[in-house]
Amino acid sequence: MTNVAIACQGGGSHTAFTAGVLDQVLPWLDDHDCDLVGLSGTSGGAMSAAAAWSGYLDGGPQAACETLREIWADVVVSGPAERAINAWFVKLIELNHAGAPVPGLSPYQVPWADLGQQQFRRVLERHVAFDRFPALAAEPDAPKLVIGTVDVEAGDFETFTDGEVTSEAILASAAIPTLFEAVEIHGHAHWDGLFSQNPPINDLLAVDVDRKPDELWIVQINPQTTDDVPRSLGDINDRRQELSGNISLNQEVRFIERVNDWIAEGDLSDQYKPVEVRKIVLDRQFGFGSKFERSPGFVGDLMDEGRETAADFVDEIEADLHGHEHH
């Protein structure tokens, strides 16, 4: 039995790719003698991780996939009016990101910021039974669930795990401070987890040795590389966002690799075991505004791309396994 944990990077609507990946790999794990021991996520990745975790514990991989499809179908805009408003909003974000003289307002100065968060909360609570999370987390061999946020006042990275995860925690993980009000949890204001662990990894490893992952699969939304040096202000801002979104991820992966080296050299006790890190990457670059694009076509295409990328990913794993068997 191979223990697998999956960490889902944030990235707004781009994380529809993550839903497609999970739709493909969760049934594969069940069919290939693998035990899902953890799911983590930030921002849009947090939504997908929580929805998958809830469905998985309620009815297994197929129920998880169904929950993911339903919640993303509810996220997309419907009707001409909603689509027009979304297109206008995406264009406004793009202009602002490119440095155009667009009037800037704090989310505390505009009523629709709060309305947007409340709409997101309703979507979450329609599909995810947060009130059942403590009971689900108490089930034997339940995978660990970790959601990343940042405590605004303390300046600390804060994660919410298992039964502590609420719709407020998901809202906080997705609360981009220039667009949405901070979300208060336990008397403290919280912002988007993209400022902290994107996605959370350490908590997935801080478990009993028999539940530690043998493999960590990271669904990476922010491109690691770029083909061209950005020159326009918009392209520079896009690349800066991508790099900042990968900082914590790269640091945590490097630490795992260092621990693996220490284990190989015999410097650590048997409470540690090596972790194979694999990445499933959205290998396309988009403008920043597209993170807020919720048209059915855009979201559907990203989900399909996630499924296709994940299918190639597991095919490569199977090829590796067969190669080892022949040797």
Coordinates of C-alpha atoms in Angstrom, one line a residue:
M1 CA 0.0 0.0 0.0
T2 CA 1.4 3.4 -1.1
N3 CA 0.4 6.4 1.0
V4 CA -0.3 9.5 -1.2
A5 CA -1.0 13.1 -0.2
I6 CA -2.2 15.7 -2.7
A7 CA -1.4 19.4 -2.2
C8 CA -3.4 21.9 -4.4
Q9 CA -1.9 25.3 -5.2
G10 CA -4.2 28.3 -5.3
G11 CA -4.9 30.4 -8.4
G12 CA -8.6 31.5 -8.6
S13 CA -10.5 30.1 -11.6
H14 CA -7.3 28.4 -12.9
T15 CA -7.8 25.8 -10.1
A16 CA -10.6 24.3 -12.2
F17 CA -7.6 22.5 -13.6
T18 CA -7.2 21.1 -10.1
A19 CA -10.7 19.8 -10.0
G20 CA -10.0 18.0 -13.3
V21 CA -6.8 16.5 -11.9
L22 CA -8.6 15.2 -8.8
D23 CA -11.4 13.8 -10.9
Q24 CA -8.9 11.7 -12.7
V25 CA -6.5 10.7 -9.9
L26 CA -8.8 9.9 -7.0
P27 CA -10.4 6.9 -8.7
W28 CA -6.9 5.8 -10.0
L29 CA -5.6 5.8 -6.4
D30 CA -8.5 3.5 -5.3
D31 CA -7.8 1.1 -8.2
H32 CA -4.0 0.9 -7.7
D33 CA -3.6 -0.1 -4.0
C34 CA -2.9 3.5 -2.9
D35 CA -4.2 5.1 0.3
L36 CA -5.1 8.8 0.2
V37 CA -3.7 10.1 3.4
G38 CA -4.0 13.9 2.9
L39 CA -5.4 16.8 0.9
S40 CA -4.3 20.4 1.3
G41 CA -5.1 23.6 -0.5
T42 CA -5.0 27.3 -0.7
S43 CA -7.6 29.7 -2.2
G44 CA -9.3 28.0 -5.2
G45 CA -7.2 24.9 -4.3
A46 CA -8.7 25.0 -0.8
M47 CA -12.2 24.8 -2.3
S48 CA -11.4 21.8 -4.4
A49 CA -9.5 20.1 -1.6
A50 CA -12.4 20.5 0.9
A51 CA -15.0 19.5 -1.6
A52 CA -13.0 16.4 -2.6
W53 CA -12.3 15.5 1.1
S54 CA -16.0 15.8 2.0
G55 CA -17.2 13.7 -0.9
Y56 CA -14.4 11.1 -0.4
L57 CA -15.3 10.5 3.2
D58 CA -19.1 10.4 2.4
G59 CA -18.9 8.0 -0.5
G60 CA -15.4 7.3 -1.8
P61 CA -13.6 8.5 -4.9
Q62 CA -16.7 8.6 -7.1
A63 CA -18.6 10.7 -4.6
A64 CA -15.6 13.1 -4.3
C65 CA -15.5 13.5 -8.1
E66 CA -19.3 14.2 -8.2
T67 CA -19.0 16.8 -5.5
L68 CA -16.1 18.5 -7.4
R69 CA -18.1 18.6 -10.6
E70 CA -21.2 20.0 -8.9
I71 CA -19.4 22.8 -7.0
W72 CA -17.6 24.0 -10.1
A73 CA -20.8 23.9 -12.1
D74 CA -22.2 26.2 -9.5
V75 CA -19.2 28.5 -9.6
V76 CA -19.5 29.3 -13.3
V77 CA -21.7 32.3 -14.4
S78 CA -25.0 31.6 -16.0
G79 CA -27.2 33.8 -18.1
P80 CA -26.3 36.9 -20.3
A81 CA -26.3 39.4 -17.4
E82 CA -23.9 37.4 -15.1
R83 CA -21.6 36.7 -18.1
A84 CA -21.5 40.4 -19.1
I85 CA -20.7 41.4 -15.5
N86 CA -18.0 38.8 -15.2
A87 CA -16.4 39.9 -18.5
W88 CA -16.4 43.5 -17.4
F89 CA -14.9 42.6 -14.0
V90 CA -12.1 40.5 -15.7
K91 CA -11.3 43.4 -18.0
L92 CA -11.2 45.9 -15.2
I93 CA -8.7 43.6 -13.3
E94 CA -6.6 43.3 -16.4
L95 CA -6.5 47.1 -16.9
N96 CA -5.6 47.7 -13.3
H97 CA -2.9 45.0 -13.3
A98 CA -1.4 46.5 -16.4
G99 CA -1.1 49.9 -14.7
A100 CA -4.0 51.7 -16.5
P101 CA -5.4 54.7 -14.6
V102 CA -8.3 52.8 -13.1
P103 CA -9.8 54.3 -9.9
G104 CA -8.8 52.1 -7.0
L105 CA -11.2 51.5 -4.0
S106 CA -10.7 49.4 -0.9
P107 CA -13.1 46.4 -0.7
Y108 CA -14.4 48.1 2.5
Q109 CA -15.6 51.0 0.3
V110 CA -17.7 48.9 -2.2
P111 CA -20.8 46.9 -1.3
W112 CA -20.3 44.2 -4.0
A113 CA -17.1 42.9 -2.3
D114 CA -19.1 41.6 0.6
L115 CA -21.9 40.4 -1.7
G116 CA -19.3 38.4 -3.7
Q117 CA -18.0 36.7 -0.5
Q118 CA -21.5 35.8 0.6
Q119 CA -22.3 34.4 -2.8
F120 CA -19.2 32.2 -2.6
R121 CA -20.2 31.1 0.9
R122 CA -23.6 30.0 -0.3
V123 CA -22.0 28.0 -3.1
L124 CA -19.6 26.3 -0.6
E125 CA -22.4 25.4 1.8
R126 CA -24.7 24.1 -0.9
H127 CA -22.2 21.4 -1.7
V128 CA -20.0 20.8 1.3
A129 CA -21.5 19.7 4.7
F130 CA -19.1 21.6 6.9
D131 CA -21.1 20.8 10.0
R132 CA -20.2 17.2 9.5
F133 CA -16.5 17.8 9.3
P134 CA -15.7 16.9 12.9
A135 CA -17.4 13.6 12.6
L136 CA -15.8 12.8 9.2
A137 CA -12.4 13.7 10.6
A138 CA -12.9 11.2 13.4
E139 CA -13.4 8.3 11.1
P140 CA -10.7 5.7 11.1
D141 CA -8.0 6.4 8.5
A142 CA -9.6 9.6 7.4
P143 CA -7.2 11.6 5.2
K144 CA -5.9 14.8 6.7
L145 CA -7.4 18.0 5.4
V146 CA -5.3 21.2 5.6
I147 CA -6.4 24.7 4.5
G148 CA -3.9 27.6 4.3
T149 CA -4.5 31.2 5.3
V150 CA -2.6 34.1 6.9
D151 CA -3.4 35.9 10.1
V152 CA -3.3 39.6 9.1
E153 CA -2.7 41.1 12.5
A154 CA -0.2 38.5 13.8
G155 CA 1.5 38.1 10.5
D156 CA 1.5 34.3 10.9
F157 CA 0.8 31.6 8.4
E158 CA -2.2 29.8 9.8
T159 CA -3.6 26.5 8.7
F160 CA -7.0 25.0 9.6
T161 CA -7.1 21.2 9.7
D162 CA -9.7 18.4 9.6
G163 CA -12.8 19.2 11.7
E164 CA -11.6 22.8 12.2
V165 CA -12.2 23.6 8.5
T166 CA -15.3 25.7 8.0
S167 CA -16.7 27.7 5.1
E168 CA -15.1 30.8 6.8
A169 CA -11.7 29.1 6.5
I170 CA -12.2 28.6 2.8
L171 CA -13.4 32.2 2.4
A172 CA -10.3 33.4 4.3
S173 CA -8.0 31.3 2.2
A174 CA -9.5 33.0 -1.0
A175 CA -9.8 36.5 0.5
I176 CA -7.5 38.5 -1.9
P177 CA -7.1 41.7 0.2
T178 CA -7.4 44.2 -2.7
L179 CA -10.8 42.6 -3.7
F180 CA -12.4 41.2 -0.5
E181 CA -12.7 42.1 3.1
A182 CA -10.6 40.1 5.6
V183 CA -12.5 37.1 7.1
E184 CA -12.7 37.1 10.9
I185 CA -12.0 33.7 12.6
H186 CA -11.6 33.3 16.3
G187 CA -11.3 37.1 16.7
H188 CA -8.5 37.5 14.1
A189 CA -8.7 38.8 10.6
H190 CA -7.5 36.4 7.9
W191 CA -6.4 36.9 4.3
D192 CA -5.7 34.9 1.2
G193 CA -3.4 31.8 1.8
L194 CA -1.5 32.8 -1.3
F195 CA 0.5 35.0 1.1
S196 CA 1.5 32.0 3.2
Q197 CA 1.8 28.4 2.2
N198 CA 0.7 27.9 -1.3
P199 CA -0.1 25.1 -0.9
P200 CA 0.3 23.8 2.7
I201 CA 2.7 20.9 2.8
N202 CA 4.3 20.6 6.3
D203 CA 1.0 19.7 8.0
L204 CA 0.6 16.8 5.6
L205 CA 3.9 15.4 6.9
A206 CA 3.3 16.1 10.6
V207 CA 1.5 12.9 11.2
D208 CA 2.2 9.4 12.7
V209 CA 4.8 7.6 10.6
D210 CA 2.3 5.0 9.4
R211 CA 0.1 7.8 7.9
K212 CA 3.0 9.8 6.4
P213 CA 2.8 10.0 2.7
D214 CA 5.2 7.9 0.6
E215 CA 4.4 10.2 -2.2
L216 CA 3.4 13.9 -2.3
W217 CA 1.6 15.0 -5.5
I218 CA 1.5 18.8 -6.0
V219 CA -1.0 20.3 -8.3
Q220 CA 0.9 23.4 -9.4
I221 CA -1.0 26.3 -11.0
N222 CA 1.7 29.0 -11.1
P223 CA 4.2 28.3 -13.9
Q224 CA 7.7 27.7 -12.7
T225 CA 9.4 28.9 -15.9
T226 CA 8.6 31.4 -18.7
D227 CA 9.7 31.4 -22.3
D228 CA 10.2 35.2 -22.6
V229 CA 11.4 38.0 -20.4
P230 CA 8.4 40.1 -19.5
R231 CA 8.6 43.7 -20.7
S232 CA 5.2 45.3 -20.4
L233 CA 4.0 46.4 -16.9
G234 CA 1.2 43.9 -17.1
D235 CA 3.5 41.0 -18.1
I236 CA 5.9 42.0 -15.4
N237 CA 3.2 42.0 -12.8
D238 CA 1.9 38.6 -14.0
R239 CA 5.4 37.0 -13.7
R240 CA 5.9 38.6 -10.3
Q241 CA 2.6 37.1 -9.1
E242 CA 3.6 33.7 -10.4
L243 CA 7.0 33.8 -8.7
S244 CA 5.7 35.0 -5.4
G245 CA 3.1 32.2 -5.5
N246 CA 5.8 29.6 -5.9
I247 CA 8.2 30.9 -3.2
S248 CA 6.8 28.9 -0.2
L249 CA 6.1 25.8 -2.4
N250 CA 9.8 25.7 -3.5
Q251 CA 11.1 26.2 0.0
E252 CA 9.0 23.4 1.4
V253 CA 9.9 21.0 -1.4
R254 CA 13.6 21.7 -1.0
F255 CA 13.2 20.9 2.7
I256 CA 11.6 17.6 1.9
E257 CA 14.5 16.8 -0.5
R258 CA 17.0 17.7 2.3
V259 CA 15.2 15.4 4.8
N260 CA 15.3 12.6 2.2
D261 CA 19.1 13.1 1.9
W262 CA 19.5 12.9 5.7
I263 CA 17.4 9.7 5.7
A264 CA 19.6 8.2 3.0
E265 CA 22.7 9.1 4.9
G266 CA 21.3 7.5 8.1
D267 CA 21.1 10.7 10.1
L268 CA 17.5 10.5 11.1
S269 CA 15.5 8.1 13.3
D270 CA 12.9 5.6 12.0
Q271 CA 10.2 8.3 12.8
Y272 CA 11.1 9.7 9.4
K273 CA 10.7 8.2 5.9
P274 CA 11.6 9.5 2.5
V275 CA 8.8 11.2 0.4
E276 CA 8.7 11.1 -3.3
V277 CA 7.6 14.5 -4.7
R278 CA 5.8 14.6 -8.0
K279 CA 4.2 17.6 -9.7
I280 CA 1.1 17.9 -11.9
V281 CA 1.6 21.2 -13.6
L282 CA -0.8 23.6 -15.4
D283 CA 1.7 24.3 -18.2
R284 CA 0.1 27.4 -19.7
Q285 CA 0.4 31.0 -18.9
F286 CA -2.6 33.3 -18.6
G287 CA -3.2 36.9 -17.8
F288 CA -3.9 37.8 -14.2
G289 CA -7.5 38.7 -14.9
S290 CA -8.3 35.2 -16.1
K291 CA -8.1 34.0 -12.5
F292 CA -11.5 35.6 -12.1
E293 CA -12.9 34.3 -15.4
R294 CA -15.9 32.1 -14.6
S295 CA -17.4 31.5 -18.0
P296 CA -18.5 27.8 -18.5
G297 CA -16.3 27.4 -21.5
F298 CA -13.1 28.6 -19.7
V299 CA -13.8 26.6 -16.6
G300 CA -14.8 23.5 -18.6
D301 CA -11.6 23.7 -20.7
L302 CA -9.4 23.9 -17.7
M303 CA -11.1 20.9 -16.1
D304 CA -10.6 18.9 -19.2
E305 CA -7.0 19.9 -19.4
G306 CA -6.6 18.8 -15.7
R307 CA -8.0 15.4 -16.6
E308 CA -5.8 15.0 -19.6
T309 CA -2.7 16.1 -17.8
A310 CA -3.5 13.8 -14.8
A311 CA -4.1 10.8 -17.2
D312 CA -0.6 11.3 -18.7
F313 CA 0.8 11.7 -15.2
V314 CA -0.5 8.4 -13.9
D315 CA 0.5 6.7 -17.2
E316 CA 4.1 7.7 -16.4
I317 CA 3.8 6.3 -12.9
E318 CA 2.6 3.0 -14.2
A319 CA 5.4 2.9 -16.8
D320 CA 7.9 3.5 -14.0
L321 CA 6.4 0.8 -11.9
H322 CA 6.5 -1.7 -14.8
G323 CA 10.1 -0.7 -15.5
H324 CA 11.1 -1.4 -11.9
E325 CA 9.3 -4.8 -12.0
H326 CA 11.3 -5.8 -15.1
H327 CA 14.6 -5.0 -13.4

